[in-house]
Short mmCIF file of C-alpha atoms in Angstrom, two decimals:
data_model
loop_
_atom_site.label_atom_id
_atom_site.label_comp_id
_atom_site.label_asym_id
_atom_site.label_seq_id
_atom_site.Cartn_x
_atom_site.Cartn_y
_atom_site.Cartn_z
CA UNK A 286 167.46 102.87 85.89
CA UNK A 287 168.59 105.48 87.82
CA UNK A 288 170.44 108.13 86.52
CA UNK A 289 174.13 106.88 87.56
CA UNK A 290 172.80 103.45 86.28
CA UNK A 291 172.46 105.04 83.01
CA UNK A 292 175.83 106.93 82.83
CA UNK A 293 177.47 103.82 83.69
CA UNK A 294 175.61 101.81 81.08
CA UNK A 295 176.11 104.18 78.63
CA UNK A 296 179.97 104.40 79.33
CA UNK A 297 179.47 100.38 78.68
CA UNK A 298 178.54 100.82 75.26
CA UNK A 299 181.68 103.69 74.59
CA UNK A 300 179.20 106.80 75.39
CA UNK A 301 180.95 108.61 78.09
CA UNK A 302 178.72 111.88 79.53
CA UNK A 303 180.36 114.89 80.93
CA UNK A 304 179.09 116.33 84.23
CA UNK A 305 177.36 119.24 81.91
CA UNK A 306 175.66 116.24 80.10
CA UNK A 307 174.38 114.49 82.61
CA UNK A 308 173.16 117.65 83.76
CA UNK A 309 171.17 118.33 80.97
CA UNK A 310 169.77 114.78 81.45
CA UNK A 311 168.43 116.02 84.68
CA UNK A 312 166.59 119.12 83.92
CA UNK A 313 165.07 117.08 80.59
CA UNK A 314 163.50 114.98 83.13
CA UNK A 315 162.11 117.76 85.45
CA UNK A 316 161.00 119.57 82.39
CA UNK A 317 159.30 116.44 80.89
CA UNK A 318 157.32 115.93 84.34
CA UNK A 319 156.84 119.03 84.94
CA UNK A 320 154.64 119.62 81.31
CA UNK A 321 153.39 116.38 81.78
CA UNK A 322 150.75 117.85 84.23
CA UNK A 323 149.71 120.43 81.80
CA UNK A 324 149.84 118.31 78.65
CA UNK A 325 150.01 114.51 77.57
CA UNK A 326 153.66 114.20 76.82
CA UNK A 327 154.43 110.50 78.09
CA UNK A 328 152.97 107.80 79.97
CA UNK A 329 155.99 107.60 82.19
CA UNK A 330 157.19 109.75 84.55
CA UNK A 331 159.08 107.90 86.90
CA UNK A 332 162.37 108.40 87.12
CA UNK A 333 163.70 104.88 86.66
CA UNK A 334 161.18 104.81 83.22
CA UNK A 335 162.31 108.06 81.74
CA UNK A 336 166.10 107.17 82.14
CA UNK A 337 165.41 103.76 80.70
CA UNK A 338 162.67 103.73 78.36
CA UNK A 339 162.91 107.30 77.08
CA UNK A 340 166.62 108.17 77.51
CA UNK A 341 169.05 105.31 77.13
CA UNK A 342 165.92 103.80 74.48
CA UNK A 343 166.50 106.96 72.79
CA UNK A 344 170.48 106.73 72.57
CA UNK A 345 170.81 103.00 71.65
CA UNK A 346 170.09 103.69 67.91
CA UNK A 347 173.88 104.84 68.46
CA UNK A 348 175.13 101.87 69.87
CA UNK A 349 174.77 100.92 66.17
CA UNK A 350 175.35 103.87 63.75
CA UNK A 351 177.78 106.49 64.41
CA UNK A 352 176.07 109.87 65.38
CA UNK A 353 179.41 111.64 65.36
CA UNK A 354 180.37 114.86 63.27
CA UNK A 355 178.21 117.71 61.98
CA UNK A 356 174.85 115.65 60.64
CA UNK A 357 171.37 116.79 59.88
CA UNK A 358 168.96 114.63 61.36
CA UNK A 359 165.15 114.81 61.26
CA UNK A 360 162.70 113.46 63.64
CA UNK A 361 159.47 112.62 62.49
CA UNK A 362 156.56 112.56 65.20
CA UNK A 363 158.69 113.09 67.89
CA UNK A 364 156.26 113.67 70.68
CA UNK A 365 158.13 114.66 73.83
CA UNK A 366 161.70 114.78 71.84
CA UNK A 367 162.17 111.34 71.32
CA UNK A 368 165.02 109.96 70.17
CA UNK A 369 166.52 112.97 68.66
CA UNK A 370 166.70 115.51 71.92
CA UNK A 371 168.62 112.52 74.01
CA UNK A 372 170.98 111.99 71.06
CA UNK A 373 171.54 115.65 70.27
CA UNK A 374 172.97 115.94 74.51
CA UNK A 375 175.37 112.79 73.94
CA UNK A 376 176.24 114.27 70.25
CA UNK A 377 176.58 118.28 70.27
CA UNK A 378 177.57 118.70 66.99
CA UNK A 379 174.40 117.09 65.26
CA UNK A 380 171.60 119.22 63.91
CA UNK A 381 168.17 118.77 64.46
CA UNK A 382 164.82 119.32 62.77
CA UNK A 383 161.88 117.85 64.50
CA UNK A 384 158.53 117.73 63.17
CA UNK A 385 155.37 117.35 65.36
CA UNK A 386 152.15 117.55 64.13
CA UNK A 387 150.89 118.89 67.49
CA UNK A 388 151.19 122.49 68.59
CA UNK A 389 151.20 121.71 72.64
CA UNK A 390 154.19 119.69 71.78
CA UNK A 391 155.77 122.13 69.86
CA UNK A 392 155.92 124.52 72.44
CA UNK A 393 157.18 122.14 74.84
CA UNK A 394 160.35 121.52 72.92
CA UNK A 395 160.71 125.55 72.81
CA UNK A 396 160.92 125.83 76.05
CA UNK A 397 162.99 122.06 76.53
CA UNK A 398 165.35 123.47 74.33
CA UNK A 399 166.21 126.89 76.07
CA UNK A 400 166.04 125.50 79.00
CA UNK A 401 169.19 122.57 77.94
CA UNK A 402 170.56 125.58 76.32
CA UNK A 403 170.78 123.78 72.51
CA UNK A 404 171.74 125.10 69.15
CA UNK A 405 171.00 123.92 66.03
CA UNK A 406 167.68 122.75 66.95
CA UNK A 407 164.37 123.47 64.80
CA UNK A 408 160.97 122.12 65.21
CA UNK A 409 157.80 122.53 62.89
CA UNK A 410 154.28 122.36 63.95
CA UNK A 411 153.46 120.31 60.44
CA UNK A 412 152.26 116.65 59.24
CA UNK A 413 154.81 114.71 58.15
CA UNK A 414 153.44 114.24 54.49
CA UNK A 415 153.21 118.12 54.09
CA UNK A 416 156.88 118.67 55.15
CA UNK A 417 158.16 116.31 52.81
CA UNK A 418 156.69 117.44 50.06
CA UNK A 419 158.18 120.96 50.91
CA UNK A 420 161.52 121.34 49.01
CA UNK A 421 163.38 123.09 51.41
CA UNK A 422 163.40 120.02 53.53
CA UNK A 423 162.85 117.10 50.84
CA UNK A 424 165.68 114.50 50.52
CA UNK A 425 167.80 117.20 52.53
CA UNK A 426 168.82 114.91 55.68
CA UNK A 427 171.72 113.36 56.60
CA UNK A 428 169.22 111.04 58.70
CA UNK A 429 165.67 110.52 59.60
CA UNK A 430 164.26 108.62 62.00
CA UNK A 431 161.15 107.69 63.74
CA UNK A 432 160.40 105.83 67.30
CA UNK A 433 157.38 103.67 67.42
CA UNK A 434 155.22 106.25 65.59
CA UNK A 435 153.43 103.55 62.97
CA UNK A 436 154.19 100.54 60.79
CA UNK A 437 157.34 100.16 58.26
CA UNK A 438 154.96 100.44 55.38
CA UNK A 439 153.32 103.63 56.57
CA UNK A 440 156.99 105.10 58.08
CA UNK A 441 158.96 104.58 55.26
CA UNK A 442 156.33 106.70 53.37
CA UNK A 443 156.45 109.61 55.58
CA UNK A 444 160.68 109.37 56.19
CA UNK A 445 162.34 108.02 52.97
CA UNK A 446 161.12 111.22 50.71
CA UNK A 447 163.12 113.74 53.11
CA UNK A 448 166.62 111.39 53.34
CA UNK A 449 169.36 112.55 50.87
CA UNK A 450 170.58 110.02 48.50
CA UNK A 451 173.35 108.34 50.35
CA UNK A 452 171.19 109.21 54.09
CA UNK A 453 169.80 106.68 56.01
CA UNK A 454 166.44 106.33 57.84
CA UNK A 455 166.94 104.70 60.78
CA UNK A 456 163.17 103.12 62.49
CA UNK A 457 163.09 102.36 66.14
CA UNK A 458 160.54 99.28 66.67
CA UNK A 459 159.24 96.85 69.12
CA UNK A 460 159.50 92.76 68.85
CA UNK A 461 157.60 92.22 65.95
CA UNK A 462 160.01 93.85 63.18
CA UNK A 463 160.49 90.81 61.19
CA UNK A 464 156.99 90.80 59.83
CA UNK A 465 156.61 94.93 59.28
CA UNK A 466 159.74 94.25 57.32
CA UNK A 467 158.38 91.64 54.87
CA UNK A 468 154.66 93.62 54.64
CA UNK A 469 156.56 97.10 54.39
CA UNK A 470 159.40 95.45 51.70
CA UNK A 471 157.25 97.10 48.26
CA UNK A 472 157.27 100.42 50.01
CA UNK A 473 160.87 100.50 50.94
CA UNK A 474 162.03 100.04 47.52
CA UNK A 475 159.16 101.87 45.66
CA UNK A 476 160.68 105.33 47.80
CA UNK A 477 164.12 104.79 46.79
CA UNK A 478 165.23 102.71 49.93
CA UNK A 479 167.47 99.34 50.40
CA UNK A 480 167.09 97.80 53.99
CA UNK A 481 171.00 97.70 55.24
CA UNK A 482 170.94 95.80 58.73
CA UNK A 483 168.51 95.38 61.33
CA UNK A 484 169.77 94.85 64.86
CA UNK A 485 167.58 93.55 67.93
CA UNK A 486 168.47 93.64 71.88
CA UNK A 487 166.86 93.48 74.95
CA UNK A 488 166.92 97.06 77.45
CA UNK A 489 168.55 96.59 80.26
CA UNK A 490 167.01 95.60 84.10
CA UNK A 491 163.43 94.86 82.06
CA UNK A 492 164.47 92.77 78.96
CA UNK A 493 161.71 94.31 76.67
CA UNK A 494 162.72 93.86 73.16
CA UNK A 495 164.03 96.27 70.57
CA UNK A 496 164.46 96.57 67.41
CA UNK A 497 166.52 99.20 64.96
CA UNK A 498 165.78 99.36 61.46
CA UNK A 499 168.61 101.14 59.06
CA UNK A 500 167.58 101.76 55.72
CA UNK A 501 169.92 103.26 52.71
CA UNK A 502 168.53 105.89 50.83
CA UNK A 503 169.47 104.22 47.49
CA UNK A 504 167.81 106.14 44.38
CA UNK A 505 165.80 109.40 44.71
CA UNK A 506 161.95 109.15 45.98
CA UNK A 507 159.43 110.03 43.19
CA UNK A 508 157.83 113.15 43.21
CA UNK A 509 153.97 111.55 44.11
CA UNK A 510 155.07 110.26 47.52
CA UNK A 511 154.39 111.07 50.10
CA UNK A 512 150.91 110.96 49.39
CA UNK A 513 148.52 113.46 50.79
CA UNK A 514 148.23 113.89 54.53
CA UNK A 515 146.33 110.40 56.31
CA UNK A 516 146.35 108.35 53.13
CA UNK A 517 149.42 107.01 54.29
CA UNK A 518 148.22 105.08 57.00
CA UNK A 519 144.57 104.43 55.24
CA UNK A 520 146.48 102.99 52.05
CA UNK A 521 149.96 101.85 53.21
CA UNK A 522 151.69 100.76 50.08
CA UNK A 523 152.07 96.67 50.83
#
């Protein structure tokens, strides 16, 4: 997908990017490669598979929730900015808090950042159970979400504590959602969440499948979870 292919698609869906936008697009891309020789940011770096499986991956979670108007979201694990950096360019007015739990990456967003010229962007150099037992952040986001960083089971542990009541946590998966959501069901409603829809598709030109998760932040999370950094993933709650 090059990068009029992915304006055009975009436009498709209702997402229509100014020149400025699509100029920011641009330099995200030269940035990305450009670290990528210094530090392991992605496995892609062609052009096509940035603007496809990073970018327009990135922006489909709003091809089913609206991103529009002055919302807090949080990123957990975000690696190279994914999907909150490609949403932020299509949706100005959100906020962003992205939390990485490795330094290199950290400063690579920095720099991402000044160089796309964003506001109302922060990122943390923390683990994900840490920061959501922190209460400046705890169930203080609009939304949270998380691209194929682990399991539902282990995910909804690290995300649902820092969604508001009323927030959603919205997981971007592979194919094989159906059975993370039966396995990760216990957790889901032990941390105060209620699984709302759950949409699959196919990206364009290479019909890999997708999956988008939205859960409801329903009832608060109690104060034990998350549990302490790795036990998550040792001792997902099934």
């Amino acid at each position: 997908m090059n990068p009029e292919e992915f304006a055009a698609a975009l436009k498709e869906k209702g997402i229509e990017l100014t020149a400025y936008q699509l100029e920011q697009f641009a330099t995200y891309f030269q940035t990305l490669t450009e670290w990528n020789e210094k530090i392991n940011l992605t496995a892609l770096t062609a052009e096509e598979d940035v603007y496809l499986k990073h970018f327009y991956d990135s922006i489909s979670a709003a091809f089913h929730f609206d991103f529009i108007g002055p919302l807090h979201i949080c990123d957990i694990g975000a690696g190279a900015g994914f999907p909150s950096i490609p949403l932020k360019i299509c949706f100005p007015e959100l906020k962003v808090t992205i939390v990485d739990s490795l330094q290199k990456r950290i400063g690579f967003l920095n720099h991402l950042a000044a160089q796309l010229g964003l506001s109302d962007v922060a990122f943390y150099h923390d683990r994900a159970e840490t920061f959501g037992k922190n209460n400046n952040f705890r169930e203080s986001f609009d939304i949270v979400t998380a691209r194929a960083v682990a399991r539902m089971s282990v995910l909804s542990e690290l995300c649902l504590p820092l969604v508001k009541k009323g927030g959603v946590f919205i997981a971007m998966k592979g194919a094989q959602v159906k059975e993370e959501l039966s396995t990760s069901k216990a957790a889901v409603e032990l941390l105060g969440g209620k699984t709302a829809d759950t949409f699959s598709f196919t990206l364009p030109k290479e019909d890999s499948e997708r999956s988008i998760v939205v859960i409801d932040k329903v009832r608060k999370t109690p104060k034990k979870y998350p549990r302490k950094p790795g036990t998550p993933n040792k001792e997902p709650i099934e």
